[in-house]
């Protein structure tokens, strides 16, 4: 298998293995960043009763045409108490923000336009009379029943990604548990005799395992639950044990990094040949190229390249769409078009260039410059990058006039145009 297969062909084939996961119920405390599995309807109206939007006096607007005028104060309505009386002509009731409007009243007069500015005076005793200095219109400072939401209304569509407003609204509507798509469980394995954990001191010939941490973080970022394993040595037994440990966690996906170029890959391949099957592809992508995909006892398996940047980029291109499919999440990748600061030569593979972006206000466009070394091992270049600029396959020379797509890796603090 010497020819390179295209990114799109590989991705299409991969995505046929990923369907929406099943549903689970979670409490609102656990609902953040989850995907709603069923539309939600309002059992009650919001607000459930007409209430005052100000501290003041509930009145009959018709009484105030000749304001200033004195009204008899017949009662107090604090928030949380249903009024037990109705307001008749010539009467008013003191009312607090959020308290239910009494029968008979059709407007609220804010306390500031009365002679009872209890907020300033601190005087809390209910007065016998209140002087109202200005007229109000019927409906003033009243939030009608159902102003926000009508009972029976569909408030959230299936597939909604739940954030603060959605969760707050469900709380207001008494929806305390919510059906969401289960999060994909992703086992993350790394292989290599050279790998140490971050807490181990460096010894000759060794490096620390970066990939299982960056990949676990990406899994989290796209809504999955990472199950990270310590690095396995490059031996059939060690790798087999790791795969068995991973399978015992009942993952929806298994990710491994490294050992997919040549030689050592045989270890992973031998193990997978026993318990599953695997396709090894040389993909028309830089960084990346070698990618293994298959399944292990029915669980989809990705073997990503070992170089830390290649692992992250191939995750973004191949694993991320698979996780979005499993989790029912829409693709929220932000793409901007940018001109290159300096020309870049490509080898004709689809190339992802780590770039920093700056705004060229004169021409109203983004300018992309490379973040130093593009070595596929240089993680610091990912730290510096605002995004990945794509040079399409087949292109060797870039032009400064052409705009290229940049997939943003983080929000750009200076803001989009
Ligand atoms: P390999 O695919 O095993 O040939 O690995 C390619 C490169 O990636 C080598 O330089 C490895 O040392 C490096 N590498 C492999 N796994 C990791 C890892 N988990 N963290 C950091 N670097 C790694
Ligand atoms: Mg290796």
Coordinates of C-alpha atoms and ligand atoms in Angstrom, one line a residue:
X1 CA 0.0 0.0 0.0
X2 CA 2.2 2.8 -1.2
X3 CA -0.1 5.4 -2.5
X4 CA -1.5 8.0 -0.1
X5 CA -5.2 8.1 0.5
X6 CA -6.9 11.4 0.7
X7 CA -8.0 12.9 4.0
X8 CA -11.6 13.1 2.9
X9 CA -11.8 9.5 1.8
X10 CA -10.2 8.2 5.0
X11 CA -12.6 10.4 7.1
X12 CA -15.7 9.2 5.2
X13 CA -14.7 5.6 5.8
X14 CA -14.0 6.2 9.5
X15 CA -17.3 8.0 10.1
X16 CA -19.4 5.0 9.0
X17 CA -18.4 3.4 12.3
X18 CA -19.8 6.2 14.5
X19 CA -23.4 6.6 15.3
X20 CA -25.2 8.5 18.0
X21 CA -24.8 7.1 21.5
X22 CA -27.8 6.2 23.7
X23 CA -29.5 8.5 26.2
X24 CA -29.0 9.0 30.0
X25 CA -30.7 11.2 32.5
X26 CA -28.6 13.7 34.5
X27 CA -29.4 16.3 37.1
X28 CA -29.1 19.9 36.2
X29 CA -25.9 20.1 38.2
X30 CA -24.3 17.7 35.7
X31 CA -26.0 19.1 32.6
X32 CA -23.4 21.7 31.5
X33 CA -22.0 21.2 28.1
X34 CA -24.2 18.1 27.5
X35 CA -26.4 17.6 24.4
X36 CA -30.1 17.5 25.0
X37 CA -31.6 14.2 23.7
X38 CA -35.3 15.2 23.7
X39 CA -37.0 18.5 23.2
X40 CA -38.2 20.2 26.4
X41 CA -41.6 21.7 27.0
X42 CA -42.8 24.1 29.6
X43 CA -45.3 22.6 32.1
X44 CA -45.9 26.1 33.6
X45 CA -45.9 29.6 32.3
X46 CA -43.1 32.0 33.2
X47 CA -43.7 34.0 35.2
X48 CA -46.4 31.8 36.6
X49 CA -48.4 34.8 37.9
X50 CA -48.5 38.5 37.0
X51 CA -46.0 40.3 39.3
X52 CA -44.4 43.6 40.0
X53 CA -41.1 44.6 38.3
X54 CA -40.5 47.3 40.9
X55 CA -40.7 48.0 44.6
X56 CA -43.7 50.3 45.0
X57 CA -47.5 50.4 45.2
X58 CA -50.1 48.3 43.3
X59 CA -52.8 50.7 42.1
X60 CA -55.7 51.1 39.7
X61 CA -54.4 53.3 36.9
X62 CA -57.8 54.9 36.5
X63 CA -57.4 56.4 40.0
X64 CA -54.3 58.4 39.1
X65 CA -55.6 60.6 36.3
X66 CA -55.7 63.5 38.7
X67 CA -52.3 62.8 40.3
X68 CA -50.9 63.9 42.7
X69 CA -53.4 62.0 44.7
X70 CA -53.6 60.2 48.1
X71 CA -54.6 56.5 48.2
X72 CA -55.4 54.4 51.2
X73 CA -52.9 51.6 51.8
X74 CA -54.7 48.4 52.4
X75 CA -51.9 45.8 52.7
X76 CA -48.4 44.7 52.1
X77 CA -47.4 42.1 49.5
X78 CA -43.9 40.8 50.0
X79 CA -42.3 38.4 47.4
X80 CA -43.4 34.8 48.0
X81 CA -46.8 35.6 49.5
X82 CA -50.0 35.5 47.5
X83 CA -52.2 38.6 48.2
X84 CA -55.3 37.8 50.1
X85 CA -57.2 41.0 49.2
X86 CA -58.3 43.0 46.2
X87 CA -57.6 46.6 45.5
X88 CA -60.7 48.8 45.2
X89 CA -61.1 52.3 43.9
X90 CA -59.0 54.8 46.0
X91 CA -56.8 52.0 47.4
X92 CA -53.2 50.9 47.0
X93 CA -51.2 47.9 48.3
X94 CA -47.5 48.1 49.0
X95 CA -45.7 45.5 46.8
X96 CA -42.2 44.3 46.3
X97 CA -40.4 43.3 43.1
X98 CA -41.4 39.8 42.1
X99 CA -44.5 39.8 44.3
X100 CA -47.9 38.7 42.8
X101 CA -50.2 41.4 41.7
X102 CA -53.4 41.7 43.8
X103 CA -56.8 41.5 42.2
X104 CA -58.2 44.8 41.2
X105 CA -54.8 46.5 40.6
X106 CA -53.6 47.0 37.1
X107 CA -50.4 48.9 37.5
X108 CA -47.5 49.5 39.9
X109 CA -46.2 52.9 40.9
X110 CA -42.5 52.8 41.7
X111 CA -41.7 53.9 45.2
X112 CA -39.6 56.8 43.9
X113 CA -42.7 58.7 42.6
X114 CA -44.5 58.4 46.0
X115 CA -44.0 60.2 49.3
X116 CA -43.0 56.8 50.8
X117 CA -39.5 56.3 49.6
X118 CA -38.9 53.5 52.1
X119 CA -35.8 52.4 50.2
X120 CA -34.2 55.7 51.2
X121 CA -35.7 56.4 54.6
X122 CA -35.4 52.8 55.8
X123 CA -39.0 53.2 57.1
X124 CA -40.6 49.8 56.9
X125 CA -43.9 50.2 58.8
X126 CA -46.8 50.1 56.4
X127 CA -48.2 53.7 56.0
X128 CA -52.0 54.3 56.2
X129 CA -51.8 56.5 53.1
X130 CA -49.5 57.0 50.2
X131 CA -49.3 60.1 48.0
X132 CA -48.7 59.3 44.3
X133 CA -47.1 62.1 42.4
X134 CA -47.5 60.9 38.8
X135 CA -50.1 59.0 36.9
X136 CA -49.3 55.5 35.4
X137 CA -50.7 53.6 32.5
X138 CA -52.6 50.3 33.0
X139 CA -50.0 47.5 32.8
X140 CA -47.0 49.7 33.9
X141 CA -44.3 47.8 35.9
X142 CA -46.2 44.5 35.7
X143 CA -44.6 41.4 34.2
X144 CA -47.7 39.5 32.9
X145 CA -48.1 35.8 33.4
X146 CA -46.4 34.0 30.5
X147 CA -44.4 37.0 29.4
X148 CA -41.3 34.9 29.2
X149 CA -42.7 31.4 28.4
X150 CA -46.2 30.1 27.8
X151 CA -47.2 26.8 29.4
X152 CA -47.0 24.0 26.8
X153 CA -44.5 25.9 24.7
X154 CA -41.4 24.0 23.4
X155 CA -38.5 25.8 25.1
X156 CA -35.5 23.8 24.0
X157 CA -34.9 21.8 20.8
X158 CA -33.5 18.3 20.7
X159 CA -29.7 18.5 20.1
X160 CA -29.3 21.8 22.0
X161 CA -25.9 22.1 23.7
X162 CA -26.7 23.0 27.3
X163 CA -25.2 26.1 28.8
X164 CA -26.0 28.6 31.5
X165 CA -29.2 30.0 30.0
X166 CA -30.7 26.7 29.0
X167 CA -29.9 25.2 32.4
X168 CA -31.3 28.2 34.2
X169 CA -34.5 28.1 32.1
X170 CA -35.0 24.4 32.9
X171 CA -34.6 25.1 36.6
X172 CA -37.2 27.9 36.4
X173 CA -39.5 25.4 34.7
X174 CA -39.1 22.7 37.3
X175 CA -37.2 20.4 35.0
X176 CA -34.7 18.9 37.5
X177 CA -33.4 15.9 35.5
X178 CA -32.8 16.0 31.8
X179 CA -32.2 13.4 29.1
X180 CA -28.9 13.9 27.4
X181 CA -26.7 11.9 25.0
X182 CA -24.3 9.8 26.8
X183 CA -20.7 11.0 26.7
X184 CA -18.3 8.9 24.6
X185 CA -15.8 7.0 26.8
X186 CA -12.4 7.1 25.2
X187 CA -9.6 4.8 26.3
X188 CA -6.2 6.5 25.7
X189 CA -3.1 4.3 25.4
X190 CA 0.5 5.2 24.6
X191 CA 3.2 2.9 23.6
X192 CA 6.9 3.3 23.7
X193 CA 9.9 2.0 25.7
X194 CA 11.1 5.6 25.9
X195 CA 8.1 7.0 27.7
X196 CA 8.0 8.1 31.3
X197 CA 5.2 9.7 33.2
X198 CA 5.3 13.4 34.0
X199 CA 6.1 12.7 37.6
X200 CA 9.2 10.5 36.8
X201 CA 12.7 12.0 36.6
X202 CA 14.3 12.0 33.2
X203 CA 16.8 9.2 32.7
X204 CA 19.1 8.7 29.6
X205 CA 17.2 8.0 26.4
X206 CA 13.8 8.6 27.9
X207 CA 11.2 11.3 27.3
X208 CA 7.9 12.0 29.0
X209 CA 4.6 10.9 27.7
X210 CA 2.9 14.1 26.5
X211 CA 0.3 12.5 24.1
X212 CA -1.9 10.8 26.6
X213 CA -2.4 14.1 28.4
X214 CA -3.0 16.2 25.3
X215 CA -5.3 13.6 23.8
X216 CA -7.2 13.2 27.1
X217 CA -7.7 17.0 27.2
X218 CA -9.0 17.0 23.6
X219 CA -11.4 14.2 24.4
X220 CA -12.7 16.3 27.2
X221 CA -12.9 19.4 25.1
X222 CA -15.2 17.6 22.6
X223 CA -17.5 16.2 25.2
X224 CA -15.9 12.8 25.9
X225 CA -14.7 11.0 29.0
X226 CA -11.1 10.2 28.8
X227 CA -9.8 7.0 30.4
X228 CA -6.0 7.4 30.4
X229 CA -3.5 4.6 30.8
X230 CA 0.1 4.7 31.7
X231 CA 2.5 4.1 28.8
X232 CA 3.0 0.5 27.7
X233 CA 6.4 -0.9 26.8
X234 CA 7.0 -1.9 23.2
X235 CA 6.3 -5.6 23.8
X236 CA 3.5 -7.7 22.6
X237 CA 2.6 -8.8 26.2
X238 CA 2.7 -5.2 27.5
X239 CA 0.5 -3.9 24.7
X240 CA -1.9 -6.9 24.9
X241 CA -2.4 -6.2 28.7
X242 CA -3.1 -2.6 28.0
X243 CA -5.7 -3.4 25.4
X244 CA -7.4 -5.8 27.7
X245 CA -7.3 -3.2 30.5
X246 CA -8.8 -0.7 28.1
X247 CA -11.5 -3.1 26.9
X248 CA -12.5 -3.8 30.5
X249 CA -13.4 -0.1 30.9
X250 CA -16.1 -0.6 28.2
X251 CA -14.9 2.3 26.0
X252 CA -16.8 3.6 23.0
X253 CA -13.4 4.3 21.3
X254 CA -9.8 3.3 21.9
X255 CA -7.1 5.7 20.9
X256 CA -3.4 4.9 20.9
X257 CA -0.5 7.0 19.8
X258 CA 2.9 6.0 18.4
X259 CA 4.1 2.9 16.8
X260 CA 2.2 3.3 13.6
X261 CA 5.0 4.2 11.3
X262 CA 7.2 1.1 10.9
X263 CA 8.8 -1.6 13.0
X264 CA 7.3 -1.1 16.4
X265 CA 3.9 -0.9 14.9
X266 CA 4.1 -4.6 14.5
X267 CA 3.6 -4.9 18.2
X268 CA 0.3 -3.1 18.1
X269 CA -0.7 -4.8 14.9
X270 CA 0.1 -8.3 16.2
X271 CA -2.1 -7.7 19.3
X272 CA -4.9 -6.2 17.2
X273 CA -4.8 -9.1 14.7
X274 CA -5.5 -11.4 17.7
X275 CA -8.5 -9.5 19.0
X276 CA -9.8 -7.3 16.1
X277 CA -8.8 -6.0 12.8
X278 CA -6.9 -3.0 11.5
X279 CA -6.3 -0.9 8.4
X280 CA -3.1 1.0 8.2
X281 CA -3.3 4.0 5.9
X282 CA -0.7 6.4 4.6
X283 CA -2.8 9.5 4.4
X284 CA -2.1 12.6 2.3
X285 CA -1.7 14.8 5.3
X286 CA 1.1 16.8 7.0
X287 CA 1.8 16.5 9.8
X288 CA 0.4 13.0 10.3
X289 CA 0.6 10.6 7.3
X290 CA 0.5 7.2 9.1
X291 CA -2.9 6.4 10.7
X292 CA -4.3 3.1 11.8
X293 CA -8.0 2.6 12.1
X294 CA -10.0 -0.5 12.8
X295 CA -11.8 -2.2 15.7
X296 CA -10.9 -4.3 18.7
X297 CA -13.7 -6.6 19.8
X298 CA -16.1 -4.3 18.1
X299 CA -14.7 -1.1 19.6
X300 CA -13.5 1.4 17.1
X301 CA -9.8 1.9 17.3
X302 CA -7.5 4.8 16.2
X303 CA -3.8 4.4 16.1
X304 CA -2.5 8.0 15.9
X305 CA 1.1 9.0 15.1
X306 CA 3.5 9.4 18.0
X307 CA 4.8 12.8 17.3
X308 CA 2.9 15.1 19.7
X309 CA 1.8 17.7 17.1
X310 CA 0.9 14.9 14.6
X311 CA -1.1 13.2 17.3
X312 CA -3.0 16.5 18.0
X313 CA -3.6 17.4 14.4
X314 CA -4.8 13.9 13.4
X315 CA -7.0 13.9 16.4
X316 CA -8.5 17.2 15.2
X317 CA -9.0 15.9 11.6
X318 CA -10.2 12.3 12.3
X319 CA -11.1 11.6 15.9
X320 CA -12.9 14.9 16.7
X321 CA -15.6 14.4 13.9
X322 CA -16.1 10.8 15.2
X323 CA -16.6 12.1 18.8
X324 CA -19.0 14.7 17.6
X325 CA -21.0 12.0 15.8
X326 CA -21.1 9.8 18.9
X327 CA -22.1 12.6 21.1
X328 CA -24.6 14.3 18.8
X329 CA -22.7 17.6 18.9
X330 CA -22.7 20.0 16.0
X331 CA -19.4 21.1 14.6
X332 CA -18.6 24.4 16.2
X333 CA -15.1 24.9 14.7
X334 CA -14.5 28.5 13.8
X335 CA -12.9 29.0 10.4
X336 CA -11.5 32.4 9.2
X337 CA -9.8 33.2 5.9
X338 CA -6.3 34.6 6.2
X339 CA -3.5 35.7 3.9
X340 CA 0.0 34.4 4.5
X341 CA 2.6 36.8 5.9
X342 CA 5.3 35.0 3.9
X343 CA 5.0 32.3 1.2
X344 CA 5.2 28.7 2.4
X345 CA 6.3 25.7 0.3
X346 CA 4.3 22.5 0.6
X347 CA 5.0 19.0 -0.6
X348 CA 1.6 18.7 -2.0
X349 CA 0.0 16.9 0.9
X350 CA -2.9 18.6 2.7
X351 CA -0.8 20.6 5.1
X352 CA -1.8 22.1 8.5
X353 CA 0.4 25.0 9.3
X354 CA 0.5 26.2 12.9
X355 CA -0.1 30.0 12.6
X356 CA -0.5 33.1 14.7
X357 CA -3.1 35.5 13.4
X358 CA -3.1 39.3 13.4
X359 CA -5.6 41.7 12.0
X360 CA -4.6 43.8 9.0
X361 CA -7.1 46.6 9.6
X362 CA -6.0 48.6 6.5
X363 CA -7.2 45.7 4.2
X364 CA -9.7 44.3 6.6
X365 CA -8.3 40.8 6.7
X366 CA -6.4 38.4 8.8
X367 CA -2.6 37.8 8.3
X368 CA -1.2 34.4 9.3
X369 CA 2.4 33.8 10.2
X370 CA 4.0 30.5 11.1
X371 CA 4.7 29.9 14.8
X372 CA 8.4 29.1 14.6
X373 CA 9.4 25.6 14.0
X374 CA 6.9 23.4 12.2
X375 CA 8.6 20.2 13.5
X376 CA 5.9 17.6 14.2
X377 CA 7.4 17.1 17.6
X378 CA 7.3 20.8 18.7
X379 CA 4.4 21.1 21.1
X380 CA 5.4 24.7 21.9
X381 CA 4.4 25.7 18.4
X382 CA 0.8 24.4 19.2
X383 CA 0.9 26.5 22.4
X384 CA 1.7 29.6 20.3
X385 CA -0.8 28.8 17.5
X386 CA -4.1 30.6 17.2
X387 CA -5.1 28.1 14.5
X388 CA -4.2 25.6 11.8
X389 CA -4.0 27.0 8.3
X390 CA -4.8 24.5 5.6
X391 CA -2.8 24.4 2.4
X392 CA -5.0 22.2 0.1
X393 CA -3.6 19.0 -1.4
X394 CA -1.8 19.4 -4.7
X395 CA -0.5 22.8 -3.9
X396 CA 3.2 23.3 -3.7
X397 CA 3.6 27.1 -4.0
X398 CA 1.4 29.4 -2.0
X399 CA 0.6 32.9 -3.0
X400 CA 0.4 36.0 -0.9
X401 CA -2.8 37.1 -2.7
X402 CA -4.7 33.9 -1.9
X403 CA -6.8 33.6 1.3
X404 CA -6.4 30.2 3.1
X405 CA -8.8 28.7 5.7
X406 CA -7.6 28.8 9.3
X407 CA -9.3 26.6 11.8
X408 CA -9.2 28.5 15.1
X409 CA -7.8 26.5 18.0
X410 CA -8.8 29.1 20.6
X411 CA -10.8 32.4 20.7
X412 CA -8.7 35.3 19.4
X413 CA -8.7 37.8 22.1
X414 CA -8.7 40.8 19.9
X415 CA -12.0 39.7 18.5
X416 CA -13.4 38.8 15.1
X417 CA -14.3 41.5 12.6
Ligands
LIG1 P1 6.8 6.3 16.9 O1 5.5 6.4 16.1 O2 6.7 5.3 18.0 O3 7.9 6.1 16.0 O4 7.0 7.7 17.6 C1 7.3 8.9 16.9 C2 7.8 9.9 17.8 O5 6.9 10.3 18.7 C3 9.0 9.5 18.6 O6 9.9 10.5 18.7 C4 8.5 9.1 19.9 O7 9.4 9.2 21.0 C5 7.4 10.2 20.1 N1 6.3 9.8 21.0 C6 5.7 8.6 20.9 N2 4.8 8.5 21.9 C7 4.8 9.7 22.6 C8 4.1 10.2 23.7 N3 3.1 9.5 24.3 N4 4.4 11.5 24.1 C9 5.4 12.2 23.5 N5 6.1 11.7 22.4 C10 5.8 10.5 22.0
LIG2 MG1 7.7 4.2 19.4

